Short mmCIF file of C-alpha atoms in Angstrom, two decimals:
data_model
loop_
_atom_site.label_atom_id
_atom_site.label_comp_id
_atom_site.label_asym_id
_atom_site.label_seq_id
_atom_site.Cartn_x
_atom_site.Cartn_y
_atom_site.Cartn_z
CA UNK Y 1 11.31 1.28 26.09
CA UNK Y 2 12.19 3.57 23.16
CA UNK Y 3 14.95 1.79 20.95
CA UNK Y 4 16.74 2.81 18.12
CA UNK Y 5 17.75 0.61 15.18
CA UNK Y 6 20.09 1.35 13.34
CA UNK Y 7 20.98 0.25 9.63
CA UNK Y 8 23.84 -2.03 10.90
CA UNK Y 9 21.40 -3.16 13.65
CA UNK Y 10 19.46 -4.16 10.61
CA UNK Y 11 22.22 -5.83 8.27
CA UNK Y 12 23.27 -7.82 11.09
CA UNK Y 13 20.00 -9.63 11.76
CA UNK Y 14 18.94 -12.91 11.32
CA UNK Y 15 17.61 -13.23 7.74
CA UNK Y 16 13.92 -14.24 8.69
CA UNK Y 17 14.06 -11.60 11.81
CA UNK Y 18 15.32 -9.28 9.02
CA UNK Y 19 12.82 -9.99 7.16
CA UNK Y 20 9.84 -9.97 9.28
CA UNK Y 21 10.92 -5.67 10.45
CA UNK Y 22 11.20 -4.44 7.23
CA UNK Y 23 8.05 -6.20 5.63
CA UNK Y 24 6.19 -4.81 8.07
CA UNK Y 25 7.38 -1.37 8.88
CA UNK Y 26 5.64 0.59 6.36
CA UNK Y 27 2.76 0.08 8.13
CA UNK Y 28 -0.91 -1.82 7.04
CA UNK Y 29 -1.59 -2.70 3.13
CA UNK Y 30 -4.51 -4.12 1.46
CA UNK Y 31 -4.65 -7.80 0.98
CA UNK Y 32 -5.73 -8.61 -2.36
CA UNK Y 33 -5.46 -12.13 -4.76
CA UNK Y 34 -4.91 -11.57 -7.94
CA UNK Y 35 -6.45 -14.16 -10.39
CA UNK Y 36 -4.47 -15.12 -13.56
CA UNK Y 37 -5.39 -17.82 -16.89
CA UNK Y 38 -2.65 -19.41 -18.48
CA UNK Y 39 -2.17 -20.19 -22.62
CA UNK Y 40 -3.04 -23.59 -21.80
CA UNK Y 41 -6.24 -22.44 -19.53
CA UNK Y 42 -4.83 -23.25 -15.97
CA UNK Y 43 -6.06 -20.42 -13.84
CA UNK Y 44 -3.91 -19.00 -10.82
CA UNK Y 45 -4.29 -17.23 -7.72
CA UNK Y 46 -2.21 -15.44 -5.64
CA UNK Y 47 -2.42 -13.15 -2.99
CA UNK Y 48 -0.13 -9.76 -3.15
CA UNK Y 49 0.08 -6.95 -0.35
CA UNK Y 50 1.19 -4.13 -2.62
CA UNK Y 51 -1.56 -3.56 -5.27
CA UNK Y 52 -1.52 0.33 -5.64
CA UNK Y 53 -3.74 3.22 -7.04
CA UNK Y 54 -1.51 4.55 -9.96
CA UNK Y 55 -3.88 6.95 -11.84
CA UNK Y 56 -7.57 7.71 -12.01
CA UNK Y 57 -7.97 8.79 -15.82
CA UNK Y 58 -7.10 6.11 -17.36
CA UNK Y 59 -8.14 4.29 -14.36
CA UNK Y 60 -4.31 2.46 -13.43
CA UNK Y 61 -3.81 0.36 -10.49
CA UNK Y 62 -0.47 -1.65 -10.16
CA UNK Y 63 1.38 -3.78 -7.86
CA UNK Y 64 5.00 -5.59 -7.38
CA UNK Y 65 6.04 -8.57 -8.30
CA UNK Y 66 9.25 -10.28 -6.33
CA UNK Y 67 11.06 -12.54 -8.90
CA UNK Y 68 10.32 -15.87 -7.51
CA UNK Y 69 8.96 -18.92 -8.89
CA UNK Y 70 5.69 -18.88 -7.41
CA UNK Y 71 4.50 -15.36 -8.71
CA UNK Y 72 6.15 -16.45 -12.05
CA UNK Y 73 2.54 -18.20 -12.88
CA UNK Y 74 0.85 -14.55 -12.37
CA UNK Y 75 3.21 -12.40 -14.61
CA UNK Y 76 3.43 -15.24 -17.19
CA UNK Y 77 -0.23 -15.33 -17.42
CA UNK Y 78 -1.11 -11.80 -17.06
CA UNK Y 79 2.27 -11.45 -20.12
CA UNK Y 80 0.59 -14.12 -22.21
CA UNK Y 81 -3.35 -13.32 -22.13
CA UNK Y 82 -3.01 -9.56 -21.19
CA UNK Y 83 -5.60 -9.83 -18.25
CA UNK Y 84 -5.58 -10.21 -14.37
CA UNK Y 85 -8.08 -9.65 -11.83
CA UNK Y 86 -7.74 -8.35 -9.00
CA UNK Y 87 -9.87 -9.24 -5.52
CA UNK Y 88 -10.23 -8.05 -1.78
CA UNK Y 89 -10.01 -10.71 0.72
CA UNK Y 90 -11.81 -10.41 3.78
CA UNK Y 91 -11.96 -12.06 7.22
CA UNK Y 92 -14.51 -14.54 5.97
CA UNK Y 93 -11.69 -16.04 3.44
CA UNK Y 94 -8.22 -15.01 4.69
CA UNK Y 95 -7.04 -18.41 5.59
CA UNK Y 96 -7.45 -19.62 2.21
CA UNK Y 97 -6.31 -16.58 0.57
CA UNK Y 98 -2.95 -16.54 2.68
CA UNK Y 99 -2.38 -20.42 1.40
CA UNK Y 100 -1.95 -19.67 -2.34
CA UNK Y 101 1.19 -18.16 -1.07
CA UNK Y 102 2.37 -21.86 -1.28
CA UNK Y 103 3.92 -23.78 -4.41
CA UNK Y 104 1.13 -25.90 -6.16
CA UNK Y 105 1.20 -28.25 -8.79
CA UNK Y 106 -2.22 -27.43 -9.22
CA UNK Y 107 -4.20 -24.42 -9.83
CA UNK Y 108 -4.97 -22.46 -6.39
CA UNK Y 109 -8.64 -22.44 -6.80
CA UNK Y 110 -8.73 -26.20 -6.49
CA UNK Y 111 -6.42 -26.59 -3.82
CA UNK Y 112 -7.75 -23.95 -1.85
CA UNK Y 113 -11.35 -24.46 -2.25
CA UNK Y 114 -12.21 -20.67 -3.78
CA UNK Y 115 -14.26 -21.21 -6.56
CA UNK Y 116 -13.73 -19.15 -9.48
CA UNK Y 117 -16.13 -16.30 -11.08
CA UNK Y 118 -16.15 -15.86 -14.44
CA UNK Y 119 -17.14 -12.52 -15.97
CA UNK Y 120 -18.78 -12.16 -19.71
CA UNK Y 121 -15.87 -9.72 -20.27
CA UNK Y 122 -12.64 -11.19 -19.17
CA UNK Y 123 -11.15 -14.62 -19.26
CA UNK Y 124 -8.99 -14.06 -16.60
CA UNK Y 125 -10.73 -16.12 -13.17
CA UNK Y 126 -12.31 -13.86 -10.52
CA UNK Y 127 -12.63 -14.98 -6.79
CA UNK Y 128 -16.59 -15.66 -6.59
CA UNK Y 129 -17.14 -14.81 -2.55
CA UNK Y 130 -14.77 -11.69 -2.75
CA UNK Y 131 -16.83 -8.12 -2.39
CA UNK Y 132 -14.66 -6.37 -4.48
CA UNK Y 133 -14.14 -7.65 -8.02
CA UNK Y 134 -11.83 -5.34 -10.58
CA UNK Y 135 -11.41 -6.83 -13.96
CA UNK Y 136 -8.04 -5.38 -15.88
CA UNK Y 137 -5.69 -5.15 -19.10
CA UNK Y 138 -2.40 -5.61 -19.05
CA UNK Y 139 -0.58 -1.98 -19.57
CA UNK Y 140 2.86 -1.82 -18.45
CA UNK Y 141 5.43 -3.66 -16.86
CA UNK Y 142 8.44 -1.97 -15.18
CA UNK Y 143 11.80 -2.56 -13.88
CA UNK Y 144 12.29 -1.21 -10.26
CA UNK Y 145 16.46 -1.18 -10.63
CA UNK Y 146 17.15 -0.81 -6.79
CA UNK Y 147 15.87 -4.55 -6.28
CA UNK Y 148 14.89 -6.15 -9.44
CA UNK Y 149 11.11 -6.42 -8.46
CA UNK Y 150 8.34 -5.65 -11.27
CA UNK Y 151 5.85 -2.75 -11.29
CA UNK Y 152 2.48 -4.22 -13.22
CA UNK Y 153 0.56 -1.93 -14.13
CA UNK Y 154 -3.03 -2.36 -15.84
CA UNK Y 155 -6.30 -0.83 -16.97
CA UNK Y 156 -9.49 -1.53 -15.20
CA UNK Y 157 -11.46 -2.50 -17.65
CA UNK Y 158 -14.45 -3.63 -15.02
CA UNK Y 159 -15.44 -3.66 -11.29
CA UNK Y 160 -18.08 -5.73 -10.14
CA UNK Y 161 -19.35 -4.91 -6.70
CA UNK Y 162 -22.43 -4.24 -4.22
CA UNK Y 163 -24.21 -0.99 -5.02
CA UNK Y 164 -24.28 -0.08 -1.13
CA UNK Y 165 -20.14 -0.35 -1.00
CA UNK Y 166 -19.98 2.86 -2.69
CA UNK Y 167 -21.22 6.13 0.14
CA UNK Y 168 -22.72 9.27 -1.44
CA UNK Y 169 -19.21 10.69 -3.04
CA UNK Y 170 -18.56 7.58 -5.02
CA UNK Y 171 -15.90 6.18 -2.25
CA UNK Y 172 -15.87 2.65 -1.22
CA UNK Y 173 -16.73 1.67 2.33
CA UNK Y 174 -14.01 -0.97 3.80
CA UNK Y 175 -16.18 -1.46 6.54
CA UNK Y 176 -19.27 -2.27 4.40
CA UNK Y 177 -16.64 -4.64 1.73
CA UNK Y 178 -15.37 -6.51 5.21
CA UNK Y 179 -12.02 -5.98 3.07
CA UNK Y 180 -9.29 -6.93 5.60
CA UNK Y 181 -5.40 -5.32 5.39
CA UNK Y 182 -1.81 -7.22 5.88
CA UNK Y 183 0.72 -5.65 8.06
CA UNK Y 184 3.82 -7.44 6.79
CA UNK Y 185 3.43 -10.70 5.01
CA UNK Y 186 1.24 -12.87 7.37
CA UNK Y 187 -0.62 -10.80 10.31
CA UNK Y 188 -4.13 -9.73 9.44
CA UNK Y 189 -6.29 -7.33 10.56
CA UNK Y 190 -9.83 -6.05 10.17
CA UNK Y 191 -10.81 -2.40 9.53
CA UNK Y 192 -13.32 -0.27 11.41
CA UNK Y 193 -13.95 3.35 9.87
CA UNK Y 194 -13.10 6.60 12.12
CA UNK Y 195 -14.02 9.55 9.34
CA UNK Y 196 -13.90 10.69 6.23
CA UNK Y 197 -12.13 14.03 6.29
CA UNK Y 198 -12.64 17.03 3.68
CA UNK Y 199 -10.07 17.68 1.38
CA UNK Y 200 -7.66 20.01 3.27
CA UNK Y 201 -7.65 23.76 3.15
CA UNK Y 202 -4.79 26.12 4.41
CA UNK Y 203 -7.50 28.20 5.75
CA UNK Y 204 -9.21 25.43 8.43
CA UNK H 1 -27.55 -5.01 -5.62
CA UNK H 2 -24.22 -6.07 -7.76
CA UNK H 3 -23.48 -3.75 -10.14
CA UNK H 4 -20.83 -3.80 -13.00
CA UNK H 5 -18.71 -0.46 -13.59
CA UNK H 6 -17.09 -0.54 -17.11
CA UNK H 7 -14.06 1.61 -18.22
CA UNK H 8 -17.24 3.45 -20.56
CA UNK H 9 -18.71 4.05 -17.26
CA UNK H 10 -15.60 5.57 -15.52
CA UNK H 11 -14.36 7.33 -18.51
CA UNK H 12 -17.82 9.36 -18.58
CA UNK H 13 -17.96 9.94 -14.64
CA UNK H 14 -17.72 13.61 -13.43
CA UNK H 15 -14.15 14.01 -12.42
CA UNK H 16 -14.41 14.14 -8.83
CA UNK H 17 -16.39 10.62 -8.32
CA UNK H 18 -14.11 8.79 -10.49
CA UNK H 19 -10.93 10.27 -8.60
CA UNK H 20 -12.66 9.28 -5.03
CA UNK H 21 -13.98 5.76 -6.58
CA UNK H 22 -10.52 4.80 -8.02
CA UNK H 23 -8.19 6.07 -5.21
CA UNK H 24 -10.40 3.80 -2.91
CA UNK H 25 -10.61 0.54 -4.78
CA UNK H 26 -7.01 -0.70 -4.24
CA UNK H 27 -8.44 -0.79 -0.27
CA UNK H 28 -6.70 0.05 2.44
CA UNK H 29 -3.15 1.51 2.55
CA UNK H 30 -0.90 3.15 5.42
CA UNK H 31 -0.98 6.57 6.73
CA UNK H 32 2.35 8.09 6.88
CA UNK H 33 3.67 11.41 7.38
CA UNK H 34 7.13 12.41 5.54
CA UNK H 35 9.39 14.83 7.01
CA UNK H 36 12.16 16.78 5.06
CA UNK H 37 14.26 19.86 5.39
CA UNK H 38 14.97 22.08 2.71
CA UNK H 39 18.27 23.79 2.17
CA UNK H 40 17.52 26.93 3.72
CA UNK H 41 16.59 25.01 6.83
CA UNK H 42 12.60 24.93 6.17
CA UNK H 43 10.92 21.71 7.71
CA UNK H 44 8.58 20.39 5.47
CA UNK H 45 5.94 17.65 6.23
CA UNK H 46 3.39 15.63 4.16
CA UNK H 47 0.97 12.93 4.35
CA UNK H 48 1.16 9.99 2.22
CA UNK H 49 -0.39 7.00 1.36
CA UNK H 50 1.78 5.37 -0.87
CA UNK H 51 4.49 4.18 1.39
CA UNK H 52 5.79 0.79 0.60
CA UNK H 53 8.23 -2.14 1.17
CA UNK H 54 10.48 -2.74 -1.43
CA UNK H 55 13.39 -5.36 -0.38
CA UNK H 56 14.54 -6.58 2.77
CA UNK H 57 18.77 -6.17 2.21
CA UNK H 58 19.25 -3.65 1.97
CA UNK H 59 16.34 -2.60 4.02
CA UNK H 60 14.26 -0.48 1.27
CA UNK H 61 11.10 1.96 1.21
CA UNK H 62 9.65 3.79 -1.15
CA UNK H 63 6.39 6.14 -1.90
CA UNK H 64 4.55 7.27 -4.88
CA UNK H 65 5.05 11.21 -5.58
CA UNK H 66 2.72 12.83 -7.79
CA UNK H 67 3.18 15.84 -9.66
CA UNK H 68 1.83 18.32 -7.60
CA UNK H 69 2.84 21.43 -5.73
CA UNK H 70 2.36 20.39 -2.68
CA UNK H 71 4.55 17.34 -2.99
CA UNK H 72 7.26 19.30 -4.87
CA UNK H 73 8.38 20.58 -1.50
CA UNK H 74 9.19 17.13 -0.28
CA UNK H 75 10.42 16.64 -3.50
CA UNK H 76 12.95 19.08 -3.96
CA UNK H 77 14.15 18.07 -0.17
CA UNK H 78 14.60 14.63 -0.27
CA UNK H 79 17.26 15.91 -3.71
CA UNK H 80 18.62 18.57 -2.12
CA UNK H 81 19.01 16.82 1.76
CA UNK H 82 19.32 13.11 0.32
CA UNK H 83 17.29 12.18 3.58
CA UNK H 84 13.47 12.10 4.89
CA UNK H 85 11.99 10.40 7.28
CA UNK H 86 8.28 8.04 7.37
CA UNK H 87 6.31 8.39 10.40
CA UNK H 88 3.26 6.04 11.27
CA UNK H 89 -0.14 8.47 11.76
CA UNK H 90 -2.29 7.26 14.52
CA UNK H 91 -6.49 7.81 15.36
CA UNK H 92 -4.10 10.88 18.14
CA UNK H 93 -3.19 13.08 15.62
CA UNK H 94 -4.80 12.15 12.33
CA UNK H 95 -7.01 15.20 11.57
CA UNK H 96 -3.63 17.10 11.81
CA UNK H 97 -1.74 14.62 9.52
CA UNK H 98 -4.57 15.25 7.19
CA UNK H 99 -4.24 18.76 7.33
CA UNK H 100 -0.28 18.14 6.09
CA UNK H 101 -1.84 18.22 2.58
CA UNK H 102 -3.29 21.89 2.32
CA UNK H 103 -1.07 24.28 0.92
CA UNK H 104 0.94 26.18 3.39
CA UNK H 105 2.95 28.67 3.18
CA UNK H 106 5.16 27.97 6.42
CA UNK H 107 6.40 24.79 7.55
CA UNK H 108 3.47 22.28 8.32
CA UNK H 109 4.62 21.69 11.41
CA UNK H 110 3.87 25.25 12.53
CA UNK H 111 0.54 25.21 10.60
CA UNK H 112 -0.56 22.04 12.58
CA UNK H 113 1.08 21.92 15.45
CA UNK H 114 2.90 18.67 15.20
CA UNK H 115 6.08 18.74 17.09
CA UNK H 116 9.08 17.80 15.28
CA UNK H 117 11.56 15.87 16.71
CA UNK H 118 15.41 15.30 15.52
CA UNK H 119 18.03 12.10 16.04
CA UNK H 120 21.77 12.58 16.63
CA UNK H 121 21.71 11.08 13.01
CA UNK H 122 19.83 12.86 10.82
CA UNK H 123 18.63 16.52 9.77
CA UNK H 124 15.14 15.51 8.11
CA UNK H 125 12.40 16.16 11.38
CA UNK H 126 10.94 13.41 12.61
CA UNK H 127 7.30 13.81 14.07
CA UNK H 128 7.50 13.67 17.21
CA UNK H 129 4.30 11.98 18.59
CA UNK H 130 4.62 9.23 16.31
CA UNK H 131 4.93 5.55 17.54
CA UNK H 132 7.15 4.78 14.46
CA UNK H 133 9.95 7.27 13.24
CA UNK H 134 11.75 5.78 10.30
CA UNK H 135 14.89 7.59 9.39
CA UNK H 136 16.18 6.88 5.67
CA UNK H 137 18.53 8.31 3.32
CA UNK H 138 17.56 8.95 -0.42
CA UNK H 139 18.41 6.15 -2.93
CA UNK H 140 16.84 5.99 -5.97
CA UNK H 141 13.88 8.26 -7.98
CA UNK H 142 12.19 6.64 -10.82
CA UNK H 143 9.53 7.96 -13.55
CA UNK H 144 6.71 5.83 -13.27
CA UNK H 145 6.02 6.04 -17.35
CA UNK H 146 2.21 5.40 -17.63
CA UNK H 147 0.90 8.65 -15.33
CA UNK H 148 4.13 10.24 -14.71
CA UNK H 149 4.80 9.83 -11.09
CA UNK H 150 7.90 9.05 -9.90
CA UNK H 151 9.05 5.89 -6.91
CA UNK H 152 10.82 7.57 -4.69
CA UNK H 153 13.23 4.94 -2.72
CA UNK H 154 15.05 5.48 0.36
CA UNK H 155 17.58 3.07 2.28
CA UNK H 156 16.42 2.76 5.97
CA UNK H 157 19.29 4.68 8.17
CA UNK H 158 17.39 3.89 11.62
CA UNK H 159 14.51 3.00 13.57
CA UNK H 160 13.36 4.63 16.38
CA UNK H 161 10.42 2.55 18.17
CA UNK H 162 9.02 1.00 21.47
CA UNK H 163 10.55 -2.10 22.05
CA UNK H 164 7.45 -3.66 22.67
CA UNK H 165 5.62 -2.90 19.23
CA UNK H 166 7.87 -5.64 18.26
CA UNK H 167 6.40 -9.48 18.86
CA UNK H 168 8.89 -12.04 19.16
CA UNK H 169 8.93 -12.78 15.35
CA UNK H 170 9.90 -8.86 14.71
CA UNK H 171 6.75 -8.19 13.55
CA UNK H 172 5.65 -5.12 13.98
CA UNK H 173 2.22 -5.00 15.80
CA UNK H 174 0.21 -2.14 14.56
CA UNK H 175 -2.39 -2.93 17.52
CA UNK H 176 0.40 -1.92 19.82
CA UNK H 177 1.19 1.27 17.90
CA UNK H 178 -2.57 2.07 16.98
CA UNK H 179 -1.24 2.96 13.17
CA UNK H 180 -4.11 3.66 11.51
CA UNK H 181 -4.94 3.29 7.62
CA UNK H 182 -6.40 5.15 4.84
CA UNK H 183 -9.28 4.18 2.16
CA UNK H 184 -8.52 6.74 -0.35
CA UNK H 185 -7.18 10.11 0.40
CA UNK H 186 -9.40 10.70 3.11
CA UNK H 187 -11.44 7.90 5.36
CA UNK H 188 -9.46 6.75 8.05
CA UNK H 189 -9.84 3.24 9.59
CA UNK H 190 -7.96 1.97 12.35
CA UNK H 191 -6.76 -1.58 12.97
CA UNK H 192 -7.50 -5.07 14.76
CA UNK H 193 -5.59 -7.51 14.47
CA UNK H 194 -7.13 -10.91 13.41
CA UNK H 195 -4.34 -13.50 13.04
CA UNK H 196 -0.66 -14.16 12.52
CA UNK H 197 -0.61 -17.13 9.93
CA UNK H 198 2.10 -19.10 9.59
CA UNK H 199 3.94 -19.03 6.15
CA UNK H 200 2.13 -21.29 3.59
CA UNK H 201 3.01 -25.00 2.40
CA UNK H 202 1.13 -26.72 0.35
CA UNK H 203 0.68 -30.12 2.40
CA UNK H 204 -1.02 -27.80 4.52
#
């Protein structure tokens, strides 16, 4: 049946119910774990459902940062050393990729099993088995005022990845990568290409 | 064969393949059409993939604008109005979502053929085939500094949904809604979902 929700519908609900809707309204997001290296050479890892495009020249991708303790290790690091990586997870990896979302005394890689790759270019830790490997510097941080989160923003500075990922036009295949999307914070799902549409013209 | 792209390397690309390779990278995002009236009473409709969670109470979204024509009519409407609505795109109507982005001259719902539909609640058209009609008032509009686009946030005014996209969690279940995604600006992928995972603890 056809409801409507309404905001007061919404500020009345249960925190975690609350929660759960409006994480995963907006629909399906890439899942991607962002690797980190602290001053003291601890690396991190961390998975984040809002990495972004920003801008192709510079080539810009961001994401969001919530101001809790556990992402605290991943802006520190990428603050102090001025690199992240960031990494697609796919179904082959998921599980462990969704438990670095818990609070470790340790450094994710060992507690989750991932080993680490390490680049000639970057010190920052990549994720060795994911398909999609983007190396970046540090740029810009920003405040979002309406709810105190963080826009990072940095420059690719490499991507490592399979020749055959990229089609004719230079875009990258999902369904060659295996790279799996997030619908909220916690259900996964698998991608399976319908087209790839020309850019649109008033005339077709 | 695994290749490494440098910033040299994207820097020198023709424009086109390093616009299609960087859009892509970030992997998959959601396909959402946003609907807006102007003050004269012109509907106005847009596909974007940029739509976003950004805080749970108050319930917020937000998109990515860039500074384009096209965009500047959604723009100027979500100022003028102070509403718009996001509305999930699905493998049923994609090819005309797509077509949102070419540059009309008449209201894109005429120029597609999408129905609009309107709440008791709100003047911004909703779309009226969609599985998820979000209806949200304008909130915030910030300058994204390092490319010049601007976060466009909006406070979540209602919901209008099937009951039954909505697990007993209230998670929304994009297999029940068939919301598709979007690699890039233009290959579509629809969803399966693989797992719900339960939030993460370390003794896990």
């Amino acid at each position: 049946m056809i409801r409507e929700i309404t905001n007061n519908d919404i500020l009345s609900m249960d925190k975690q119910m609350r929660t759960n809707l409006i994480n995963s309204l907006s629909g399906i997001r890439p899942a991607n774990l962002i690797g980190t290296i602290s001053k003291n050479g601890v690396t991190n890892l961390a998975i984040f459902n809002s990495v972004m495009h920003i801008g192709a020249n510079p080539p810009l991708m961001g994401f969001i940062m919530r101001p809790t303790s556990v992402e605290r290790h991943t802006y520190n690091n990428i603050i102090d050393s001025g690199e992240f990586t960031i990494n697609h997870v796919t179904e082959a990896f998921y599980k462990k990729a969704h438990q670095t979302s818990a609070r470790y005394d340790v450094s994710e890689f060992n507690a989750t099993g991932l080993e680490p790759f390490y680049s000639n270019n970057l010190k920052a830790p990549y994720v060795a088995i994911s398909p999609v490997k983007i190396g970046l510097s540090f740029i810009d941080d920003q405040l979002i005022k309406s709810n105190n989160t963080r826009l990072i923003i940095g420059e690719i500075e490499e991507i490592i990845i399979d020749d055959h990922s990229l089609n004719e036009d230079n875009i990258l295949q999902l369904q060659h990568t295996l790279s799996i999307g997030v619908g909220g914070l916690e259900t996964y799902y698998s991608l399976q290409k319908i087209d790839q549409l020309p850019y649109a013209k008033a005339n077709q």
